[in-house]
Amino acid sequence: QAQLVESGGGSVHAGGSLRLSCVASRRIFRDNTMAWYRQVAGKVRELVASITSGGSTDYVDFVKGRFTISRDNAKNTVWLQMTSLKPDDTAVYYCNAVHPQISTYVVGSWGQGTQVTVSS
């Protein structure tokens, strides 16, 4: 059984919107901070946004004001609402739980991710 299942990606034009969803196993979700990451082919996976179990959020500069992360603790689900998409947002998007002691580590095995493609 997959621990992390991402969905919602697709192809949009610049300026468009997408809403990504991630369902996690209870073991991973629990009280952990959840985060969205993205990876462009040939590049290192990077953190995009995170949300604590209490709902505090944090974003990297290049998505601030455009992306919104949210979660439902009862459903073990985290979302990423993406608006004003740019071609540079093109990537495979993944979710995972941030390791509670080592923030650069994650808790679960990576899922398949969901492809987001933004055309100009």
mmCIF file of C-alpha atoms in Angstrom:
data_model
loop_
_atom_site.group_PDB
_atom_site.id
_atom_site.type_symbol
_atom_site.label_atom_id
_atom_site.label_comp_id
_atom_site.label_asym_id
_atom_site.label_seq_id
_atom_site.Cartn_x
_atom_site.Cartn_y
_atom_site.Cartn_z
ATOM 1 C CA GLN A 1 0.000 0.000 0.000
ATOM 2 C CA ALA A 2 1.370 3.356 -1.052
ATOM 3 C CA GLN A 3 2.253 5.677 1.790
ATOM 4 C CA LEU A 4 1.875 8.870 -0.202
ATOM 5 C CA VAL A 5 -0.381 9.369 -3.199
ATOM 6 C CA GLU A 6 -0.272 12.650 -5.066
ATOM 7 C CA SER A 7 -2.791 13.747 -7.675
ATOM 8 C CA GLY A 8 -4.178 16.803 -9.408
ATOM 9 C CA GLY A 9 -1.377 17.696 -11.757
ATOM 10 C CA GLY A 10 -1.874 18.528 -15.390
ATOM 11 C CA SER A 11 -1.042 20.874 -18.228
ATOM 12 C CA VAL A 12 -2.083 24.515 -18.066
ATOM 13 C CA HIS A 13 -1.173 27.792 -19.702
ATOM 14 C CA ALA A 14 0.734 30.440 -17.850
ATOM 15 C CA GLY A 15 -1.548 32.242 -15.443
ATOM 16 C CA GLY A 16 -3.660 29.170 -14.866
ATOM 17 C CA SER A 17 -4.392 27.294 -11.656
ATOM 18 C CA LEU A 18 -4.184 23.760 -10.350
ATOM 19 C CA ARG A 19 -4.974 22.130 -7.036
ATOM 20 C CA LEU A 20 -2.797 19.236 -5.988
ATOM 21 C CA SER A 21 -3.868 16.654 -3.433
ATOM 22 C CA CYS A 22 -1.870 14.226 -1.346
ATOM 23 C CA VAL A 23 -3.264 11.427 0.754
ATOM 24 C CA ALA A 24 -0.804 10.039 3.262
ATOM 25 C CA SER A 25 -0.832 7.013 5.495
ATOM 26 C CA ARG A 26 -1.697 7.713 9.083
ATOM 27 C CA ARG A 27 1.800 6.682 10.148
ATOM 28 C CA ILE A 28 3.302 9.428 8.020
ATOM 29 C CA PHE A 29 0.705 12.136 8.511
ATOM 30 C CA ARG A 30 0.135 11.933 12.283
ATOM 31 C CA ASP A 31 1.244 15.176 13.942
ATOM 32 C CA ASN A 32 4.006 15.816 11.435
ATOM 33 C CA THR A 33 4.604 18.909 9.438
ATOM 34 C CA MET A 34 3.602 18.117 5.877
ATOM 35 C CA ALA A 35 5.255 19.646 2.870
ATOM 36 C CA TRP A 36 5.141 19.868 -0.875
ATOM 37 C CA TYR A 37 8.323 19.520 -2.891
ATOM 38 C CA ARG A 38 9.049 19.699 -6.575
ATOM 39 C CA GLN A 39 11.692 18.361 -8.877
ATOM 40 C CA VAL A 40 12.680 19.384 -12.351
ATOM 41 C CA ALA A 41 14.336 16.676 -14.398
ATOM 42 C CA GLY A 42 18.045 16.653 -13.721
ATOM 43 C CA LYS A 43 17.814 18.941 -10.718
ATOM 44 C CA VAL A 44 17.607 18.468 -6.982
ATOM 45 C CA ARG A 45 14.214 18.152 -5.375
ATOM 46 C CA GLU A 46 13.293 21.373 -3.585
ATOM 47 C CA LEU A 47 10.892 22.355 -0.866
ATOM 48 C CA VAL A 48 7.961 24.487 -1.967
ATOM 49 C CA ALA A 49 5.664 24.860 1.040
ATOM 50 C CA SER A 50 5.031 23.337 4.436
ATOM 51 C CA ILE A 51 2.270 23.247 7.017
ATOM 52 C CA THR A 52 2.412 22.183 10.639
ATOM 53 C CA SER A 53 -0.230 20.040 12.283
ATOM 54 C CA GLY A 54 -1.582 23.230 13.822
ATOM 55 C CA GLY A 55 -1.896 24.950 10.465
ATOM 56 C CA SER A 56 1.108 27.268 10.427
ATOM 57 C CA THR A 57 2.417 27.621 6.902
ATOM 58 C CA ASP A 58 5.685 28.531 5.264
ATOM 59 C CA TYR A 59 6.563 29.106 1.618
ATOM 60 C CA VAL A 60 9.661 29.569 -0.434
ATOM 61 C CA ASP A 61 9.960 33.027 -1.908
ATOM 62 C CA PHE A 62 9.236 32.052 -5.490
ATOM 63 C CA VAL A 63 5.722 30.791 -4.665
ATOM 64 C CA LYS A 64 4.673 33.260 -1.984
ATOM 65 C CA GLY A 65 1.407 34.915 -2.872
ATOM 66 C CA ARG A 66 0.676 32.336 -5.562
ATOM 67 C CA PHE A 67 0.518 28.971 -3.781
ATOM 68 C CA THR A 68 -1.503 27.993 -0.716
ATOM 69 C CA ILE A 69 -0.933 24.860 1.314
ATOM 70 C CA SER A 70 -3.646 23.387 3.512
ATOM 71 C CA ARG A 71 -4.408 20.147 5.312
ATOM 72 C CA ASP A 72 -7.191 18.103 6.834
ATOM 73 C CA ASN A 73 -5.874 16.126 9.762
ATOM 74 C CA ALA A 74 -8.954 13.906 9.896
ATOM 75 C CA LYS A 75 -8.462 12.852 6.289
ATOM 76 C CA ASN A 76 -4.658 12.609 6.298
ATOM 77 C CA THR A 77 -4.726 14.900 3.287
ATOM 78 C CA VAL A 78 -2.716 17.923 2.278
ATOM 79 C CA TRP A 79 -3.412 20.206 -0.683
ATOM 80 C CA LEU A 80 -1.486 22.723 -2.683
ATOM 81 C CA GLN A 81 -3.544 25.358 -4.435
ATOM 82 C CA MET A 82 -1.445 26.885 -7.195
ATOM 83 C CA THR A 83 -2.452 30.069 -8.976
ATOM 84 C CA SER A 84 -0.748 32.428 -11.424
ATOM 85 C CA LEU A 85 1.307 29.511 -12.636
ATOM 86 C CA LYS A 86 4.481 30.201 -14.568
ATOM 87 C CA PRO A 87 6.470 28.008 -16.964
ATOM 88 C CA ASP A 88 9.172 27.819 -14.277
ATOM 89 C CA ASP A 89 6.677 25.977 -12.072
ATOM 90 C CA THR A 90 6.846 23.020 -14.435
ATOM 91 C CA ALA A 91 8.016 20.044 -12.381
ATOM 92 C CA VAL A 92 6.935 16.835 -10.713
ATOM 93 C CA TYR A 93 5.363 17.689 -7.369
ATOM 94 C CA TYR A 94 5.656 15.437 -4.342
ATOM 95 C CA CYS A 95 4.405 15.558 -0.799
ATOM 96 C CA ASN A 96 5.958 14.115 2.322
ATOM 97 C CA ALA A 97 6.190 14.639 6.051
ATOM 98 C CA VAL A 98 9.111 16.645 7.355
ATOM 99 C CA HIS A 99 11.252 14.695 9.787
ATOM 100 C CA PRO A 100 10.468 16.031 13.260
ATOM 101 C CA GLN A 101 14.135 16.198 14.309
ATOM 102 C CA ILE A 102 15.982 16.783 11.044
ATOM 103 C CA SER A 103 14.100 19.210 8.813
ATOM 104 C CA THR A 104 16.078 18.325 5.709
ATOM 105 C CA TYR A 105 14.913 14.728 6.000
ATOM 106 C CA VAL A 106 11.490 13.295 5.226
ATOM 107 C CA VAL A 107 9.514 10.619 6.982
ATOM 108 C CA GLY A 108 8.093 8.495 4.188
ATOM 109 C CA SER A 109 9.271 6.937 0.973
ATOM 110 C CA TRP A 110 8.643 9.192 -1.984
ATOM 111 C CA GLY A 111 5.467 8.603 -3.948
ATOM 112 C CA GLN A 112 5.059 8.803 -7.697
ATOM 113 C CA GLY A 113 4.443 12.506 -7.649
ATOM 114 C CA THR A 114 2.182 14.432 -9.974
ATOM 115 C CA GLN A 115 3.380 16.215 -13.097
ATOM 116 C CA VAL A 116 2.634 19.903 -13.518
ATOM 117 C CA THR A 117 3.347 21.424 -16.910
ATOM 118 C CA VAL A 118 2.893 25.132 -17.535
ATOM 119 C CA SER A 119 3.162 26.410 -21.081
ATOM 120 C CA SER A 120 3.833 29.991 -22.042
#
